[in-house]
Coordinates of C-alpha atoms and ligand atoms in Angstrom, one line a residue:
Chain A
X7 CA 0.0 0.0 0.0
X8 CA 1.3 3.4 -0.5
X9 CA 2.7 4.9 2.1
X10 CA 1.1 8.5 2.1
X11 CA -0.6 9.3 -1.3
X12 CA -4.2 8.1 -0.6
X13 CA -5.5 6.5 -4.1
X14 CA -6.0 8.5 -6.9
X15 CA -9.1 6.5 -7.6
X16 CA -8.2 3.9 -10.2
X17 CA -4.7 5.6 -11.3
X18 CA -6.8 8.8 -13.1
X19 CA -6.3 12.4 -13.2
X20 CA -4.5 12.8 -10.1
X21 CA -5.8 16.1 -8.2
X22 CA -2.6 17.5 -8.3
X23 CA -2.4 20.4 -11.4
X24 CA 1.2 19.4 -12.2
X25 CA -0.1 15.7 -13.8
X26 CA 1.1 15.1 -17.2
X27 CA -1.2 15.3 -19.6
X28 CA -0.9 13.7 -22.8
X29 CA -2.0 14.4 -26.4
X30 CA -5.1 12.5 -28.0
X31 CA -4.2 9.5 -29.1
X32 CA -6.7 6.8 -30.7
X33 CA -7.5 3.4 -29.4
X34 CA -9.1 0.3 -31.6
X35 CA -11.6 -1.2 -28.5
X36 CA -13.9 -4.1 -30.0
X37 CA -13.4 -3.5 -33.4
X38 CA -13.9 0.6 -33.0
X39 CA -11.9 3.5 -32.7
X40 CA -11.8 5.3 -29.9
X41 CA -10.4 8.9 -29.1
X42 CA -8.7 9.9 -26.1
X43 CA -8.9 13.5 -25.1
X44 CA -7.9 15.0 -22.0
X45 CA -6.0 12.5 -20.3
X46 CA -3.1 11.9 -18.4
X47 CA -0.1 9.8 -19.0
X48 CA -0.5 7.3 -16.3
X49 CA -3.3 6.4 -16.7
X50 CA -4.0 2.4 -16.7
X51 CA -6.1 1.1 -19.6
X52 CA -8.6 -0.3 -17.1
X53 CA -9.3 3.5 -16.4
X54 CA -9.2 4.6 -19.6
X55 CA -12.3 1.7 -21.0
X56 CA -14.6 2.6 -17.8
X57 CA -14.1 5.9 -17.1
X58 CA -13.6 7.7 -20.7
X59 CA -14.9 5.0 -23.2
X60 CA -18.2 4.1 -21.4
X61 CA -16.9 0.4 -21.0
X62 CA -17.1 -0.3 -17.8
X63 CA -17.2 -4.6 -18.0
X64 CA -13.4 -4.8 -17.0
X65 CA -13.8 -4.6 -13.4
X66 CA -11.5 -2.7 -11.2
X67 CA -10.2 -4.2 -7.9
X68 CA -7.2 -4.6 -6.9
X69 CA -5.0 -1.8 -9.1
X70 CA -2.0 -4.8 -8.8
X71 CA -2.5 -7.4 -11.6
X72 CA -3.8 -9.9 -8.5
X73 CA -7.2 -10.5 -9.2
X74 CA -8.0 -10.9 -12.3
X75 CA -11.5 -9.0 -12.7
X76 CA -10.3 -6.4 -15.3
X77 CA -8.7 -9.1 -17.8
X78 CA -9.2 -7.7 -21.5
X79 CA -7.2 -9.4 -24.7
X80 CA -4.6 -7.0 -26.4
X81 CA -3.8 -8.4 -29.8
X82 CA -5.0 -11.7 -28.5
X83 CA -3.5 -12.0 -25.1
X84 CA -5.0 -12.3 -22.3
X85 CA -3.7 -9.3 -19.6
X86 CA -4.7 -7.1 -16.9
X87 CA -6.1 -4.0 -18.1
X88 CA -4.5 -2.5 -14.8
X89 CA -1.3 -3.1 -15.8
X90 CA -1.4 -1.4 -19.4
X91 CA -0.7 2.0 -19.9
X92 CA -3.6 3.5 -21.9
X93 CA -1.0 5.1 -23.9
X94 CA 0.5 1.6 -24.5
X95 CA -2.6 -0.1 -26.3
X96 CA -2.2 2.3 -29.3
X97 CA -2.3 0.7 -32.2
X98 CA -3.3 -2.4 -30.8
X99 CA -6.3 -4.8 -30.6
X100 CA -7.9 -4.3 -27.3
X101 CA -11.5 -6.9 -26.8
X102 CA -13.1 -6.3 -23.8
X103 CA -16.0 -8.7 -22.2
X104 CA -18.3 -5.8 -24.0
X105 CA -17.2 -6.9 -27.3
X106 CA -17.2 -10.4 -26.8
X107 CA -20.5 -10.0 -25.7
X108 CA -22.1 -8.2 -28.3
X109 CA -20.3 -11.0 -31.1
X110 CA -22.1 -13.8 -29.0
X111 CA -18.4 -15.2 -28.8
X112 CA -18.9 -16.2 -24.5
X113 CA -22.7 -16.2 -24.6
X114 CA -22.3 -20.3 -23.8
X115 CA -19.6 -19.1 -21.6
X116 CA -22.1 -16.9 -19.3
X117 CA -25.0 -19.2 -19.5
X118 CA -22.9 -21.9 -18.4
X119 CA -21.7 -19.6 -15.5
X120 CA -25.1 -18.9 -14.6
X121 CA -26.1 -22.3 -14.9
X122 CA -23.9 -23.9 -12.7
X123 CA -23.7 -21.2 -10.1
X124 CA -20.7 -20.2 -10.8
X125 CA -22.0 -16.9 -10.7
X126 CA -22.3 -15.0 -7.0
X127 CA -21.7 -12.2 -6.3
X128 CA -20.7 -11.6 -9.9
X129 CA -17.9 -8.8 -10.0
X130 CA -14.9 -11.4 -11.0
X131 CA -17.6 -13.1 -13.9
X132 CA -16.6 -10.7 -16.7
X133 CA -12.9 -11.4 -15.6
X134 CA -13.8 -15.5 -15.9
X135 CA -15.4 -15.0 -18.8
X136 CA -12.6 -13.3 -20.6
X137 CA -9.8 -15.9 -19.3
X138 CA -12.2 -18.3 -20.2
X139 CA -12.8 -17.2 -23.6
X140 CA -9.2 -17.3 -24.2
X141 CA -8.0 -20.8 -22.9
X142 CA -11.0 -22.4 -24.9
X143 CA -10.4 -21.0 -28.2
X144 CA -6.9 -22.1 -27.6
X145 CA -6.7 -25.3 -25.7
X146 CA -10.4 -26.4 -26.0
X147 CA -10.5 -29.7 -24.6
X148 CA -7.9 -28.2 -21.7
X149 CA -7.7 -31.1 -18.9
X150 CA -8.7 -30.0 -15.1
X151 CA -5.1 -28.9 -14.1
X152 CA -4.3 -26.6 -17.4
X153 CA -8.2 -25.5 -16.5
X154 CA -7.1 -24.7 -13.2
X155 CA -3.6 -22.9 -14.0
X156 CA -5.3 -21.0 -16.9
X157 CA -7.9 -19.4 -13.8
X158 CA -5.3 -19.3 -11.4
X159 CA -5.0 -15.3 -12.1
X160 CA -9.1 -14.8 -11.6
X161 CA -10.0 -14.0 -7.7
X162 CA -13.3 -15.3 -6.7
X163 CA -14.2 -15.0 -3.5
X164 CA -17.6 -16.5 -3.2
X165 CA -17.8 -19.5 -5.3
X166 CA -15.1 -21.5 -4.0
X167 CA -14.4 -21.9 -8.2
X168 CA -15.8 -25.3 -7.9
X169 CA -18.8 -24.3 -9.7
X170 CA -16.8 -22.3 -12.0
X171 CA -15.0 -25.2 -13.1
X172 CA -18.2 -26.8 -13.5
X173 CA -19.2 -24.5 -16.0
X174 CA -16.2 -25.2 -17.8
X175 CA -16.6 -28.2 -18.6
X176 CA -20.4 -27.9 -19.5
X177 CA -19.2 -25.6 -22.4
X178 CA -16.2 -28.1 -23.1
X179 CA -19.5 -30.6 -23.4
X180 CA -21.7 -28.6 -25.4
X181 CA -19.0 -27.6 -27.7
X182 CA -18.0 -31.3 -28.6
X183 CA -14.4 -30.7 -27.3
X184 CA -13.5 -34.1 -25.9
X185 CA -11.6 -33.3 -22.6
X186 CA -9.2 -35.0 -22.1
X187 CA -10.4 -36.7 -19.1
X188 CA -13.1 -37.7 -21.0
X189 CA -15.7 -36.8 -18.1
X190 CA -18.6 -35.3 -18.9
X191 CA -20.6 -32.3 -16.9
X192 CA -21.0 -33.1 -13.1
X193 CA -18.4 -35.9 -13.1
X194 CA -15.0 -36.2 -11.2
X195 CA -14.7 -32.9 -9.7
Chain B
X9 CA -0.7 22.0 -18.2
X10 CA 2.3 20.4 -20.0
X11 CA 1.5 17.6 -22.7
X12 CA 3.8 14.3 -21.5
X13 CA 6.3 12.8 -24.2
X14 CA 5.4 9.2 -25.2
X15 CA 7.3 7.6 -27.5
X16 CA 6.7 4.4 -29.4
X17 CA 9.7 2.9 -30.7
X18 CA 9.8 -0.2 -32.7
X19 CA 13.2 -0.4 -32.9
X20 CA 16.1 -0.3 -30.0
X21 CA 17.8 2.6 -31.6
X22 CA 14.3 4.6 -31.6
X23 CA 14.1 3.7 -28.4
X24 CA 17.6 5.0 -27.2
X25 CA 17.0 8.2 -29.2
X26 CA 13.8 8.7 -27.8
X27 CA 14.9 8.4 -24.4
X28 CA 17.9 10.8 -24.7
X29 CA 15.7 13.2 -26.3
X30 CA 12.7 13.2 -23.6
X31 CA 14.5 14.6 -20.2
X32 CA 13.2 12.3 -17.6
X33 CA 11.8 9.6 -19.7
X34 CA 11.0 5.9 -17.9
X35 CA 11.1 2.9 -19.9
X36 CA 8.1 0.8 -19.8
X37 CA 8.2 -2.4 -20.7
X38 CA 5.1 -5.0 -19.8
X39 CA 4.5 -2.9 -17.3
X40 CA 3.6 -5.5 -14.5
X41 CA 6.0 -3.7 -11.9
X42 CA 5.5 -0.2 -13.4
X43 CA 1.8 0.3 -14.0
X44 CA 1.2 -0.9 -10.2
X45 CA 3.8 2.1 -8.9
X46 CA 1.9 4.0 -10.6
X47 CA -1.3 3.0 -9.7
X48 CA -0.1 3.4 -6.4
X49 CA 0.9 6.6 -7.0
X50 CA 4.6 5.4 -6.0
X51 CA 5.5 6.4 -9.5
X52 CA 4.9 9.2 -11.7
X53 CA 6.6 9.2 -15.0
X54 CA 7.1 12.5 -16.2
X55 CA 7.6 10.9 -20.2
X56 CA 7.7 7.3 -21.0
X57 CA 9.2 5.0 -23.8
X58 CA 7.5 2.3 -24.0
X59 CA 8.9 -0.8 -25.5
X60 CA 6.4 -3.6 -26.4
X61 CA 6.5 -2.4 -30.5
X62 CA 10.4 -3.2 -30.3
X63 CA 10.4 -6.4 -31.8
X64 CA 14.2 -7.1 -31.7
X65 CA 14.0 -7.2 -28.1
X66 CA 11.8 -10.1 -28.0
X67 CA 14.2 -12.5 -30.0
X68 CA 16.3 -15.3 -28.7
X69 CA 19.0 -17.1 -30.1
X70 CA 20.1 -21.0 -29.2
X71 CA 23.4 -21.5 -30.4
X72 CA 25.2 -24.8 -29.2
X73 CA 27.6 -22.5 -26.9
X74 CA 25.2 -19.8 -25.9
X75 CA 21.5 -18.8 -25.1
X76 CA 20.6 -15.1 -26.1
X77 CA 17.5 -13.6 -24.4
X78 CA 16.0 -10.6 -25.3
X79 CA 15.1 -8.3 -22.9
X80 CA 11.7 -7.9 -24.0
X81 CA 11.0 -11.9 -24.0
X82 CA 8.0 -12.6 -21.7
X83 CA 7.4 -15.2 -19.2
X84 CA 4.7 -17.1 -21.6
X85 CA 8.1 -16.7 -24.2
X86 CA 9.9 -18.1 -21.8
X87 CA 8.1 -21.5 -22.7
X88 CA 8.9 -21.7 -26.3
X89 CA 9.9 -24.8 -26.8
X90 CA 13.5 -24.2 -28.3
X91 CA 14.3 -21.8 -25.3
X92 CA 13.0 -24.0 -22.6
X93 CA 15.0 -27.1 -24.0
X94 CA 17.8 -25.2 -23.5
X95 CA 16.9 -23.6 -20.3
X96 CA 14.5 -25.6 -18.4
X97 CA 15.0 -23.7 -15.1
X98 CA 14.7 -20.5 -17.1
X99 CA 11.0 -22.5 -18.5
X100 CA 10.5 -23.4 -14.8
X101 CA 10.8 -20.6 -13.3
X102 CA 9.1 -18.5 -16.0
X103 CA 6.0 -20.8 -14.8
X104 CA 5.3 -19.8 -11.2
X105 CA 5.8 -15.6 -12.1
X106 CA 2.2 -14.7 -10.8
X107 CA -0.5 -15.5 -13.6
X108 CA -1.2 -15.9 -16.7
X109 CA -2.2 -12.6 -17.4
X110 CA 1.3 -11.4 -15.3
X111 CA 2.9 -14.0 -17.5
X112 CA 1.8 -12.4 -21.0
X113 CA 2.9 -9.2 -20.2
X114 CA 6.2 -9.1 -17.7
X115 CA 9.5 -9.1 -19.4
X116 CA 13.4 -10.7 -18.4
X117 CA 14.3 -7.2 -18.8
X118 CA 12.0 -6.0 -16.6
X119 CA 13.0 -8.4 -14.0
X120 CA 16.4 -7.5 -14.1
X121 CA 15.6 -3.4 -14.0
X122 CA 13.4 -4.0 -11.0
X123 CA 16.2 -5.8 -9.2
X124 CA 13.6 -7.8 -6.6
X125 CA 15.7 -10.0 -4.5
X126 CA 12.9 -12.4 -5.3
X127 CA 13.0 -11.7 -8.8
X128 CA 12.5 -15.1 -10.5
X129 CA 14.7 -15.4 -12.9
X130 CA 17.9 -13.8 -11.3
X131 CA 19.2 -16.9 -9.6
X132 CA 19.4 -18.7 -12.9
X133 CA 20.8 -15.8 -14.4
X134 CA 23.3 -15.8 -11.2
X135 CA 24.0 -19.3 -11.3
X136 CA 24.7 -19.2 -15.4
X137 CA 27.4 -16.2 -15.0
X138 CA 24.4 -14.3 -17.2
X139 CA 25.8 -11.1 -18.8
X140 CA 23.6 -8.4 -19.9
X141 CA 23.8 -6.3 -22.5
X142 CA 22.9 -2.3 -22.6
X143 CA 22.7 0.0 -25.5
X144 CA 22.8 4.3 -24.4
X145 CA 23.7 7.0 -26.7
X146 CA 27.5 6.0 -26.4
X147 CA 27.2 2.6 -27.8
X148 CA 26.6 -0.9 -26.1
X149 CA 28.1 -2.6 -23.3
X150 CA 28.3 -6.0 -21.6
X151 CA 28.1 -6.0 -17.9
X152 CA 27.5 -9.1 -15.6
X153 CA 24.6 -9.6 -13.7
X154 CA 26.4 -8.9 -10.7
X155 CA 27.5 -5.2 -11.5
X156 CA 23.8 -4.3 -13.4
X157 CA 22.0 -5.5 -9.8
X158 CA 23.1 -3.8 -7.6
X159 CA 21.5 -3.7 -4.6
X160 CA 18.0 -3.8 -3.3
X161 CA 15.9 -2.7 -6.5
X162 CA 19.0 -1.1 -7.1
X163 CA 20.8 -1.4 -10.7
X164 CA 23.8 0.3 -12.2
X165 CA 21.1 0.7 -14.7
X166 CA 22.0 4.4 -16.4
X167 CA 18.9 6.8 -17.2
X168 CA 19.8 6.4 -20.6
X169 CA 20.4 2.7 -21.0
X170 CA 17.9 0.6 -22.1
X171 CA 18.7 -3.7 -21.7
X172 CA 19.0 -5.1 -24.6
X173 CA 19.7 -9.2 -24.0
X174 CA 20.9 -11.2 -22.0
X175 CA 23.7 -13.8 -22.5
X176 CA 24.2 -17.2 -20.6
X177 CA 26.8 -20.2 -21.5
X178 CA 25.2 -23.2 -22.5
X179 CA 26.4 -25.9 -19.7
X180 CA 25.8 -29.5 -20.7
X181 CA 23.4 -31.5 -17.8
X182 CA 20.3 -30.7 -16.2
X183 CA 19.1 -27.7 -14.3
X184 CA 16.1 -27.2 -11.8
X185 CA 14.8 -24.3 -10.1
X186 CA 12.9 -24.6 -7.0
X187 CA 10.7 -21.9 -5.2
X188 CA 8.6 -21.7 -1.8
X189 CA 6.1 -19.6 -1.3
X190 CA 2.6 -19.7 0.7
X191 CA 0.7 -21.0 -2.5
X192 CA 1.2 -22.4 -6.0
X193 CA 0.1 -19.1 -8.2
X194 CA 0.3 -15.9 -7.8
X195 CA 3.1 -16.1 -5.4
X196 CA 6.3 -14.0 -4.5
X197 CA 9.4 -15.9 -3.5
X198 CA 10.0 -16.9 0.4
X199 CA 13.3 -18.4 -1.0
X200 CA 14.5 -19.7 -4.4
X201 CA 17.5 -21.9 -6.0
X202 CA 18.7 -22.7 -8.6
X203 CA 20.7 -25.1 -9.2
X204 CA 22.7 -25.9 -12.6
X205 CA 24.7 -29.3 -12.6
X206 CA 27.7 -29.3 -15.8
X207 CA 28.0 -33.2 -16.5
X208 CA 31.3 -32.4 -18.8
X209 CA 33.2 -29.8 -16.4
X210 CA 31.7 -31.9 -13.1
X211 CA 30.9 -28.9 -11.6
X212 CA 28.0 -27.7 -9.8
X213 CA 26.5 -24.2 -9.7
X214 CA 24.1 -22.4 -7.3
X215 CA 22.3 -19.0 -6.9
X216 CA 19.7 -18.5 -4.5
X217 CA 17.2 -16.1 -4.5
X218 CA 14.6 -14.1 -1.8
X219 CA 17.5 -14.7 0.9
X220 CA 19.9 -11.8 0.3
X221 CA 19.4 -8.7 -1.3
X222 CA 20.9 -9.5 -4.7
X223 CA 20.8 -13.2 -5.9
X224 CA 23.6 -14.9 -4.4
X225 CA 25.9 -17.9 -5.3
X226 CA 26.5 -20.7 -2.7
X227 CA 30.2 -20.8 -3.7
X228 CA 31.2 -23.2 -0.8
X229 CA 28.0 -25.7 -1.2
X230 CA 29.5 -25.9 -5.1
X231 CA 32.8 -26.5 -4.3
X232 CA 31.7 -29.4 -1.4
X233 CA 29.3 -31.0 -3.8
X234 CA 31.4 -31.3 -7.1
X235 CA 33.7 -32.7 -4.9
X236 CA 31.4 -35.1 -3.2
X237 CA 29.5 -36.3 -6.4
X238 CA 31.0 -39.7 -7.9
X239 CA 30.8 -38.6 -11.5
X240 CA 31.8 -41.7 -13.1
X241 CA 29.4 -44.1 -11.2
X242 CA 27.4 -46.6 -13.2
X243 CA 23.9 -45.5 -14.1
X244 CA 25.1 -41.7 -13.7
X245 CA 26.4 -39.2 -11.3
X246 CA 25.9 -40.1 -7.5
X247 CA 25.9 -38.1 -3.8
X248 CA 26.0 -40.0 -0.2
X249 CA 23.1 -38.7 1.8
X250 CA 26.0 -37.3 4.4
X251 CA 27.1 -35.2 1.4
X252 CA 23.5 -34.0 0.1
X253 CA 22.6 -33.0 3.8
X254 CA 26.4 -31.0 4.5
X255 CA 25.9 -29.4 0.5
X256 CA 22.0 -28.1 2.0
X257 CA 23.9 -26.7 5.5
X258 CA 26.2 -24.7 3.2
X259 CA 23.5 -23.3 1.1
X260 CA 21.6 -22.1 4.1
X261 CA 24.8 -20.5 5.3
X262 CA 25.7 -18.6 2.1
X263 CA 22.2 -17.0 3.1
X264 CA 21.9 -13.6 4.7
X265 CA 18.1 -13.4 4.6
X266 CA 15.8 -10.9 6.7
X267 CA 12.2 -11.3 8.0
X268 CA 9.5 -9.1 6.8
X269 CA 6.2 -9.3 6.1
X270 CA 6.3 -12.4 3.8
X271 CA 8.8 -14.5 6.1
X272 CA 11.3 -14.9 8.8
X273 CA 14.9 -15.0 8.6
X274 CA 14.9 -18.4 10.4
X275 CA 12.4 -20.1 8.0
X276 CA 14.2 -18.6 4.8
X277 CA 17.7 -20.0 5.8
X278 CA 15.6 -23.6 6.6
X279 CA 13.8 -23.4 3.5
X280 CA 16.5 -22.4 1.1
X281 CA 18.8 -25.1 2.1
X282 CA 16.1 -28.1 1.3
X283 CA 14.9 -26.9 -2.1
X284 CA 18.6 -26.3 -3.2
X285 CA 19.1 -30.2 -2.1
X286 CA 15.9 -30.8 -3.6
X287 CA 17.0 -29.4 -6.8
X288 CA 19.8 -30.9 -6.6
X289 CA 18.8 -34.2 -6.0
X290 CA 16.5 -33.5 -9.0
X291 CA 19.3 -32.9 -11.3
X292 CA 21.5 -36.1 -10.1
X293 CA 18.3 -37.9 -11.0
X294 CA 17.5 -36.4 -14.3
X295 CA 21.6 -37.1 -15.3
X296 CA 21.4 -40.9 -14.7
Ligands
FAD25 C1 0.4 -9.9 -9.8 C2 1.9 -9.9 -10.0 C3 2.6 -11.0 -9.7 C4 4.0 -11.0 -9.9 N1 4.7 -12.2 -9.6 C5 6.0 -12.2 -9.7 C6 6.7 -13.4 -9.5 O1 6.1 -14.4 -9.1 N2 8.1 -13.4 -9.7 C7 8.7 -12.3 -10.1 O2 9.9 -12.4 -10.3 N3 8.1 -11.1 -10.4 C8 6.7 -11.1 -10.2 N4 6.1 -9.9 -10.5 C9 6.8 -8.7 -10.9 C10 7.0 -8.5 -12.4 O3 6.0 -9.2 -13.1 C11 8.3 -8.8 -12.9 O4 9.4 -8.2 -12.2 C12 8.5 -8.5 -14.4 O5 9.5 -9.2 -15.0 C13 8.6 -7.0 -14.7 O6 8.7 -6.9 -16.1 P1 7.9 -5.9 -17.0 O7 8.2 -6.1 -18.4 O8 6.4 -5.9 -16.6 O9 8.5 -4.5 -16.5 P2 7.9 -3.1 -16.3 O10 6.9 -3.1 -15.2 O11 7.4 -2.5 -17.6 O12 9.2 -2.3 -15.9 C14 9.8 -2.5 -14.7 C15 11.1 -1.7 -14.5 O13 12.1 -2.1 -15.5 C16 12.4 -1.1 -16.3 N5 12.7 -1.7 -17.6 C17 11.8 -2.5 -18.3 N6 12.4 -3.0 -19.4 C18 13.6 -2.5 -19.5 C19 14.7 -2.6 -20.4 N7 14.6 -3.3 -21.5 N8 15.8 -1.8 -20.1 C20 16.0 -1.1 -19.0 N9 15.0 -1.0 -18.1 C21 13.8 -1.6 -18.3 C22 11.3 -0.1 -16.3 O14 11.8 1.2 -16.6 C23 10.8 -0.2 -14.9 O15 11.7 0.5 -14.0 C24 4.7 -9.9 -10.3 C25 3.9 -8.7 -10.7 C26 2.6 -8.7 -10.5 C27 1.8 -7.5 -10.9

């Protein structure tokens, strides 16, 4: 924790007048461009999507890259939207769980979620599905323990994940992706 | 109101220019370490070059004498399978840096900048003799890992410098790093080792990490074991349980660790001792 600074709020504008301000600049968010105006340099992408572009699905927790709840893909990669510099996603791809959303990309993703109760209180969900999203298109009959290390950068603190995983494997099922186990929804666990 | 220089650079040379020309520039690489100073308002940069277009930086080179790391190669990089044959421990340790998400982002060359003594991949680094290379205004130079960390998050690092690669000797044999912490992910090192056995040169090599401020060699635990290990026994390489417990005593004594918030001294000294003979024994077991 910092020592005396209290939080800017999400690493915006500080209050102080001397903060850096840097020129517009243009960012491609779910197939759109965006423009910038009026911010400053530090500010973290996370901030940038919720408080300037109206996208507010990337949750923001923990500022730290811990919990997982503002995971985005820039140019395909999974990250923490905390940890990018707004500046820094310039010219690249940046999906949020908006934009996979809207495509109907995750929309077995959330009902499985929803179905299995691996939805609680709900603020790491968008965080899940993102992460999700991505190990699935790329590993999609992922066994438990790739599963398991592919969420291990998602914090939920209700569900105890085993429903989550539950709902993994129900999309595994309904998308004909053999896991490896071979086990079906509800088995094993 | 001033408006904040942010360069861009998609080349090393850009990026050297562009910090020169930007007075008080910060490089910012996958910004794992930086973005959460900032965050916390612990940082403030007044201009920043920012590195993730410089593509040179994330190449890497196996040559049968020499690995060559780019500084800009990530931990998920790290896994390639051509770089993790020839460093496993590099592969291994690479795994357990916090997340996925941490893991597509964070850099080896921002590692070495932020000079953690739990930093994950300095003790291989350490225990390779890694030398890293910088490029300023004036050229390049080669430095060892020893003179470019320092200290405590302390590097001899100039403002104008930016890492380029770093270079490790290929040593023929296996390799293991070990790492405790309270939990298998998203972790922070109570103690680390690494531990590099050389199945040509019989030699042994050993950097520890999260028990000193900079990554530190066990010089005397090498020495004892390469001496202790019958090289030429049938079915491979070979330690007496008297020699694998004194080679774990020395390791904890080439320790010099501290108790904070994640650990005490006493159970860092412990703990560092048992995974190096853990790795160890790992490696004589892998060389049969
Ligand atoms: C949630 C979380 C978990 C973490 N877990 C671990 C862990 O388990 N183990 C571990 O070791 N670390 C861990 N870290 C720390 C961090 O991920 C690493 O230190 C990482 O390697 C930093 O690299 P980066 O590319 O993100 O650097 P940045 O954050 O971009 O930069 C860090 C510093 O290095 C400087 N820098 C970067 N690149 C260069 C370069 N090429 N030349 C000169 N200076 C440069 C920057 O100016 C800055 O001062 C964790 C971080 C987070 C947020």
């Amino acid at each position: 924790m910092p020592p005396e600074e209290p939080l800017t709020g999400s690493a915006g504008p500080a209050d102080t007048p001397a903060y850096e301000r840097v020129e517009p600049y243009e960012l491609v968010v779910n197939g759109t461009r965006m423009t910038v105006e009026d911010a400053w340099l530090g500010e973290s992408l996370l901030f940038v999507l919720r408080e300037r572009l109206g996208l507010p699905g990337a949750k923001n927790a923990c500022e730290q890259g811990e919990c997982g709840s503002c995971s985005v893909l820039l140019d395909d990669v999974v990250v923490c939207a905390c940890l990018v510099l707004g500046v820094d996603a310039v010219g690249s791809r940046v999906e949020t769980v908006e934009g996979l959303t809207a495509s109907g990309e995750v929309a077995d993703i959330q009902a499985a979620l929803v179905e299995a109760g691996g939805v609680q209180c709900g603020f790491c969900t968008p965080g899940f599905v993102v992460a999700l999203h991505d190990l699935l298109r790329r590993a999609p009959s992922a066994d438990d323990m790739t599963v398991r290390e592919a969420l291990s950068g998602n914090l939920c603190r209700c569900t105890g994940y085993g429903r989550i995983l539950e709902a993994v494997r129900a999309v595994q099922w309904q998308r004909g992706a053999g896991v490896s186990t071979g086990e079906g929804p509800g088995d094993g666990a | 109101m001033r408006v904040a220089r942010v360069a861009l650079p998609t080349t090393v040379d850009e990026a050297v220019v562009a910090l020169r020309d930007a007075p008080g520039a910060q490089l910012l690489a996958g910004g794992t370490d930086f973005c959460v100073e900032v965050n916390f308002g612990l940082r403030r940069p007044p201009a920043v070059v920012a590195l993730r277009r410089v593509r040179e930086l994330r190449r890497h080179a196996v040559t049968p004498e020499t690995v060559v790391i780019g500084a800009g190669t990530t931990y998920a990089d790290m896994g390639d399978p051509g770089l993790s044959s020839a460093l496993p421990a590099l592969a291994a340790a690479a795994r357990t840096v916090g997340s996925p998400q941490v893991r597509n982002a964070g850099t080896l060359g921002g590692n070495v900048a932020t000079a953690s003594p739990a930093g994950d991949t300095l003790p291989l680094l350490a225990a390779l003799d890694a030398r890293v290379v910088l490029r300023g205004p004036s050229g390049e130079r080669t430095a060892s890992l020893g003179e470019v960390v320092t200290g405590v998050k302390t590097t001899s690092i100039g403002p104008d410098e930016v890492v380029v690669e770093v270079v490790v000797d290929r040593r023929p044999g296996p390799q293991q790093f070990v790492k405790v912490g309270t939990r298998n992910a998203m972790v922070i090192a109570i103690a680390s080792a690494a531990v590099v056995v050389d199945v040509e040169a019989h030699e042994v090599r050993v950097a520890l990490g999260s028990v000193a401020p900079v990554p530190v060699r066990a010089t005397a635990a090498e020495v004892h074991i390469a001496d202790a290990i019958d090289w030429r026994a049938a079915g491979g390489p070979r330690a007496s349980e008297g020699a694998l417990a004194r080679f774990g005593e020395l390791v904890a004594g080439a320790a010099s660790p501290i108790t904070d918030h994640r650990s005490t001294a006493e159970y860092r000294r412990l703990a560092v001792g048992v995974i190096a003979r853990r790795a160890l024994e790992r490696c004589v077991a892998r060389a049969a």
